[in-house]
C-alpha positions as a printed Julia matrix, in Angstrom:
407×3 Matrix{Float64}:
 46.43    9.68   20.97
 50.02    9.5    20.48
 50.86    8.44   16.88
 52.11    4.93   16.41
 55.49    6.01   14.72
 57.64    3.15   12.88
 59.46    2.74   16.17
 56.22    2.43   18.28
 54.71   -0.08   15.83
 57.45   -1.97   16.54
 57.42   -2.75   19.68
 53.68   -3.1    19.6
 54.06   -6.04   17.49
 56.74   -7.34   19.32
 54.99   -7.59   21.88
 51.51   -8.78   21.13
 53.78  -11.46   18.67
 55.8   -12.53   20.76
 53.02  -13.24   23.67
 51.41  -15.2    21.27
 54.04  -17.38   20.19
 55.08  -17.86   23.72
 51.53  -19.28   24.37
 52.38  -21.61   21.45
 49.69  -20.31   19.1
 51.73  -18.52   16.18
 55.16  -19.68   14.84
 54.63  -23.62   15.15
 56.25  -25.95   12.81
 54.36  -28.91   11.69
 55.19  -32.35   11.44
 53.75  -33.05    8.37
 52.43  -32.13    4.99
 49.79  -29.99    4.15
 46.15  -31.34    3.69
 43.0   -32.48    5.94
 44.86  -32.55    9.18
 48.73  -31.74   10.26
 50.46  -32.57   13.11
 51.56  -29.91   15.51
 53.71  -30.36   18.58
 53.14  -34.36   18.03
 49.44  -34.04   18.04
 47.1   -34.59   14.53
 44.85  -31.45   14.52
 42.22  -31.31   11.7
 43.44  -28.53    9.76
 41.13  -25.63    9.16
 43.7   -22.92    9.03
 45.23  -23.67    5.34
 44.48  -21.57    2.08
 45.0   -24.1    -0.44
 41.2   -23.93   -0.79
 41.16  -26.17   -3.5
 43.38  -28.65   -2.46
 45.81  -29.35   -5.3
 49.49  -29.95   -3.96
 49.03  -33.61   -4.24
 47.02  -33.77   -7.48
 48.35  -36.16   -9.57
 49.57  -33.68  -12.71
 51.08  -31.11  -10.48
 53.6   -34.13   -8.65
 53.96  -35.72  -11.82
 54.74  -31.81  -13.88
 56.79  -30.95  -10.6
 58.94  -34.42  -11.29
 59.32  -33.87  -15.1
 60.56  -29.97  -14.77
 63.23  -31.4   -12.05
 64.45  -34.28  -14.33
 64.73  -32.08  -17.7
 66.16  -28.94  -15.7
 67.74  -29.81  -12.91
 66.71  -28.13   -9.32
 67.5   -25.21  -10.55
 67.91  -22.26  -13.62
 70.04  -19.94  -11.67
 69.9   -16.5   -14.29
 68.04  -13.53  -13.77
 65.21  -13.5   -16.29
 66.82   -9.98  -17.46
 69.06  -12.5   -18.79
 67.75  -15.96  -19.86
 64.58  -17.42  -18.86
 63.79  -21.02  -18.2
 61.92  -22.85  -21.35
 58.91  -23.16  -18.72
 58.04  -19.55  -18.67
 56.87  -19.33  -22.05
 54.33  -22.28  -21.61
 53.3   -21.2   -18.52
 52.65  -17.85  -19.01
 50.59  -18.81  -22.59
 48.47  -20.89  -20.4
 47.83  -17.56  -17.51
 46.87  -16.04  -20.74
 44.21  -18.14  -21.93
 42.68  -18.3   -18.08
 42.66  -14.77  -17.7
 42.08  -13.33  -21.32
 44.96  -10.98  -20.62
 48.26  -10.54  -21.43
 49.96  -12.33  -18.32
 53.71  -11.5   -16.43
 54.35  -13.93  -13.84
 56.71  -12.94  -11.04
 58.49  -14.39   -8.33
 55.87  -13.88   -6.02
 52.5   -11.87   -5.65
 54.23   -9.29   -3.29
 57.46   -8.84   -6.01
 54.85   -8.72   -8.09
 53.43   -5.24   -6.54
 56.71   -3.79   -6.18
 57.5    -4.89   -9.84
 54.1    -2.98  -11.1
 53.37    0.12   -9.47
 56.41    1.8    -9.53
 55.91    1.44  -13.2
 52.33    2.06  -13.63
 51.93    5.01  -11.17
 53.21    8.06  -12.59
 54.63   10.94  -10.74
 51.29   13.32  -10.62
 48.97   10.03   -9.98
 47.67    9.92   -7.1
 47.52    6.6    -5.33
 44.19    5.76   -2.8
 44.78    2.18   -1.38
 42.2     0.13    0.97
 43.23    0.26    5.1
 42.49   -3.74    4.85
 44.33   -4.17    1.52
 46.99   -6.94    2.17
 49.94   -5.61    3.81
 52.53   -6.25    0.56
 50.51   -3.74   -0.97
 51.14   -1.09    1.34
 54.43   -2.26    1.12
 54.46   -0.91   -1.8
 53.03    2.17   -2.12
 56.4     2.55    0.1
 57.9     3.01   -2.72
 56.01    5.43   -4.47
 58.41    8.95   -3.45
 56.69   12.04   -3.97
 53.02   10.56   -4.96
 49.91   11.09   -2.71
 49.2     7.99   -0.91
 46.01    7.76    0.89
 44.12    5.0     3.54
 40.58    4.86    2.39
 38.4     2.63    4.88
 37.63   -0.31    3.95
 34.89   -0.62    0.91
 33.56    2.56    1.52
 32.97    3.43   -1.89
 31.37    6.73   -0.94
 34.73    8.37    0.46
 36.33    6.73   -2.4
 34.78    8.94   -4.84
 34.82   12.21   -2.52
 38.22   11.44   -2.93
 38.51   10.91   -6.97
 36.08   13.83   -6.97
 39.13   15.98   -5.14
 41.9    15.21   -6.49
 40.58   14.94  -10.03
 42.79   17.42  -12.49
 43.93   17.35  -15.96
 46.23   14.32  -16.71
 46.01   12.79  -13.76
 44.76    9.28  -12.91
 43.85    8.17   -9.87
 44.5     4.42   -8.47
 42.85    2.57   -6.21
 44.38   -0.53   -4.65
 42.3    -3.28   -3.33
 41.93   -7.11   -2.83
 39.54   -8.63   -4.44
 39.06  -11.02   -1.48
 40.39   -9.94    1.69
 42.46  -12.41    3.2
 41.7   -11.71    6.54
 37.52  -10.86    6.51
 36.95  -13.0     3.73
 34.81  -10.34    2.36
 35.02   -9.15   -1.95
 35.65   -5.96   -2.9
 32.64   -4.02   -3.6
 33.04   -4.89   -7.4
 29.13   -3.41   -8.39
 30.13   -0.21   -7.22
 33.56    0.0    -8.75
 32.46   -0.71  -11.9
 29.83    2.53  -11.84
 32.76    4.44  -10.89
 34.81    2.95  -13.28
 32.15    4.09  -15.94
 31.83    7.67  -14.48
 35.36    8.76  -13.62
 37.61    7.97  -16.54
 40.67    8.76  -14.17
 40.51    5.89  -11.86
 42.51    3.33  -12.21
 42.36   -0.13  -10.01
 45.17   -2.26   -8.99
 43.47   -5.68   -7.33
 45.19   -8.22   -5.11
 43.37  -11.04   -6.58
 45.47  -13.48   -4.24
 42.61  -14.99   -2.59
 40.19  -15.76   -4.85
 42.51  -17.59   -7.77
 41.34  -20.89   -8.64
 38.45  -21.37   -6.21
 36.13  -18.18   -8.38
 36.02  -17.42  -12.06
 35.85  -19.17  -15.37
 39.31  -21.23  -15.27
 40.04  -19.81  -11.63
 40.86  -16.66  -12.98
 39.4   -15.53   -9.82
 36.87  -12.73   -8.7
 38.68   -9.45   -9.76
 38.81  -10.36  -13.66
 35.66  -12.23  -13.64
 33.81   -8.5   -12.88
 36.28   -5.89  -14.21
 38.4    -7.72  -16.28
 37.16   -6.36  -19.78
 38.16   -2.58  -18.19
 41.56   -1.63  -19.76
 42.06    0.35  -16.21
 42.48   -2.6   -14.11
 45.24   -4.42  -13.38
 44.91   -7.53  -11.28
 47.53   -9.47   -9.53
 47.37  -13.35   -8.9
 49.0   -15.84   -6.81
 50.33  -19.06   -7.97
 50.65  -20.26   -4.26
 47.36  -20.39   -2.3
 44.45  -22.37   -4.22
 46.84  -22.78   -7.52
 48.84  -24.81   -5.19
 52.47  -24.11   -6.82
 54.66  -20.51   -6.59
 54.96  -17.87   -7.67
 52.72  -14.59   -8.9
 51.22  -13.05  -11.43
 50.13   -9.84  -13.16
 46.77   -9.99  -15.68
 47.37   -7.13  -17.62
 45.18   -5.39  -20.33
 48.01   -5.16  -23.04
 50.93   -6.85  -24.11
 52.7    -3.38  -23.93
 51.51   -2.6   -20.77
 53.52   -5.99  -20.18
 56.62   -5.24  -21.85
 56.98   -2.06  -19.95
 56.79   -3.61  -16.66
 59.21   -7.0   -17.26
 61.44   -4.2   -18.9
 61.2    -1.79  -15.84
 60.2    -3.43  -12.91
 62.85   -4.06  -10.3
 62.12   -7.49   -8.98
 61.84   -7.9   -12.79
 65.63   -7.94  -13.96
 67.21   -8.36  -10.26
 64.84  -11.41   -8.41
 65.68  -14.79   -8.84
 63.22  -16.77  -10.67
 60.82  -19.55   -9.77
 62.75  -22.73  -10.1
 62.09  -25.66  -12.39
 60.18  -27.7   -10.4
 57.82  -25.09   -8.89
 57.32  -24.1   -12.83
 56.31  -27.81  -13.9
 53.76  -27.5   -11.24
 52.72  -24.14  -12.04
 51.78  -25.38  -15.63
 50.22  -28.53  -14.8
 47.79  -26.43  -12.67
 47.59  -24.21  -15.41
 46.52  -26.81  -17.64
 44.3   -28.59  -15.1
 42.13  -25.31  -14.43
 42.01  -24.95  -18.18
 40.61  -28.76  -18.08
 36.66  -29.34  -18.82
 36.52  -30.74  -15.75
 37.94  -28.21  -13.56
 34.43  -26.97  -12.71
 33.37  -29.61  -11.4
 36.23  -29.13   -8.7
 35.17  -25.71   -7.8
 31.58  -27.49   -7.51
 33.28  -29.35   -4.3
 35.02  -26.58   -2.99
 31.53  -24.46   -3.23
 29.36  -27.34   -1.8
 31.88  -27.1     1.45
 31.41  -23.3     1.88
 27.92  -23.86    1.69
 27.73  -26.87    4.28
 29.87  -24.19    6.68
 27.51  -21.31    5.87
 24.44  -23.29    7.07
 26.19  -24.57    9.98
 27.09  -20.9    10.81
 24.08  -19.42   10.03
 21.87  -22.16   12.27
 24.16  -22.01   15.46
 24.15  -18.1    14.94
 28.04  -18.17   15.08
 29.05  -14.63   14.49
 31.12  -14.57   11.75
 32.76  -11.14   10.44
 31.09  -11.25    6.96
 28.37  -12.75    4.97
 30.53  -13.01    1.79
 30.43  -16.51    0.05
 34.3   -17.28    0.51
 35.93  -19.69    2.5
 37.69  -17.52    4.88
 36.01  -17.17    7.54
 36.51  -14.84   10.78
 35.13  -14.14   14.53
 36.48  -11.54   15.96
 36.83  -11.04   20.12
 36.5    -7.57   22.14
 39.94   -8.57   23.26
 42.95  -10.51   22.7
 43.26  -12.54   24.98
 40.21  -13.94   24.8
 40.98  -14.57   21.34
 43.63  -16.45   22.36
 42.07  -18.61   25.02
 39.1   -19.82   21.85
 42.46  -20.99   19.33
 43.88  -22.51   22.18
 40.41  -24.72   22.78
 40.15  -25.48   19.7
 43.14  -27.44   19.61
 42.68  -28.7    22.68
 39.57  -30.15   20.96
 41.86  -31.53   17.99
 41.0   -28.39   15.43
 43.97  -25.99   14.35
 43.05  -22.39   12.56
 44.53  -19.54   12.69
 44.41  -16.58   15.32
 44.89  -12.87   13.73
 46.73  -10.5    15.44
 47.81   -6.53   14.88
 49.23   -5.63   12.6
 47.5    -8.5    10.13
 43.72   -7.0    12.24
 43.58   -3.41   14.01
 44.37   -3.21   17.31
 40.93   -3.42   18.96
 40.03   -6.67   16.0
 41.8    -9.76   17.45
 40.2   -12.59   15.94
 39.67  -16.22   15.33
 40.55  -17.08   11.24
 39.47  -19.96    9.53
 39.21  -21.61    6.21
 37.74  -24.37    4.84
 39.1   -26.57    1.46
 38.47  -29.35   -0.65
 40.24  -31.01    1.83
 37.66  -30.85    4.76
 34.7   -33.14    4.44
 31.28  -32.12    4.98
 30.64  -33.99    7.5
 34.24  -32.73    9.52
 32.77  -28.96    8.79
 30.0   -28.82   10.51
 31.74  -30.88   13.29
 33.82  -28.07   13.51
 31.43  -25.31   13.16
 29.97  -26.8    16.08
 32.58  -27.07   18.29
 33.5   -23.21   17.02
 30.12  -22.2    18.37
 30.05  -24.06   21.68
 33.76  -22.36   22.18
 32.58  -18.94   21.02
 29.51  -19.42   23.09
 31.32  -20.2    26.27
 33.89  -17.15   25.62
 31.09  -14.86   25.73
 33.29  -11.91   24.21
 33.05  -11.82   20.71
 31.9    -8.54   18.67
 28.93   -9.54   16.7
 29.6    -7.43   13.52
 31.94   -6.66   10.92
 34.48   -4.41   10.28
 33.3    -0.62   11.59
 32.32    1.43    8.0
């Protein structure tokens, strides 16, 4: 098989994405805000595609926080953080310290957090092993690690990870494993149990987890999955999102020590050169953080858990072939051919449901998929109705892949 060079990959992506765009399945423009429904091409669709799992974007506290910050600080604070911080950053980072139980550094986005942190964390002689399905932003960040050994590991294969740890171990060398806490396409968790065992056996192992899709809806104060399982290790760094379920803007790094926070703040390129999060969204982020620390927040998490349970029950009852059984609000049905996935997404839109088409490079070439999510916006009745419609569409297609990504 010919090597998939950068040029060939770009041509392939251009063709596949262009085909789906021409069919009106991606690159759509909404005529509404996010919520239980969205308007696409003038049609009201029930929304099963949002990453706002907790449905907080219209929560009164977040709206009030954004408005107060706008009124008090204006629409922007136009300084690099290397020169001058908006006064809202301190309160946000202090609240995130309490949420995560760690020294936290806010970044303009989760992607820019990776780009700032990894070149600082990874030393010249270190080795980086990255899960093949880790978020694209993590793979992009490894491109900055010139001269460092970077190797992909098959998805969640802890046996292969251990083999590479043993092979690459030399005195003084650290081995970094890069993964997602919850994988944004499949919706499955990292193998935290195995990772904890490997961290115990191999002191040279360090873990960097992108937990963007687990923040808010799981863990104490919404700290996510990775910190809930591995947050007591001083060899684990976790990147968070203040978008998605957190419903504000930006990203953050939950670090094992204040000294490491200072090091990344001083040396991480985007921390020196990127523009800041602007005051209205800093105000929303601070309000969201305070909401997460409120004693009533677990009740909101429980509301989402009830909706995930409803989806899981209907999927099992109707035998819908989803890719993973993990308990997350992300679901994926895989097809044998892109055309089949496209037709399934289109048919659901004709039935007034919005869900997402996933194609290469977001998923492997041979795993075109229909991806849907549930959130607090969706009622339990609507979730059951959607899964019934999905089951009917999938049964009619007859060309799904019954199992998750092959190990």
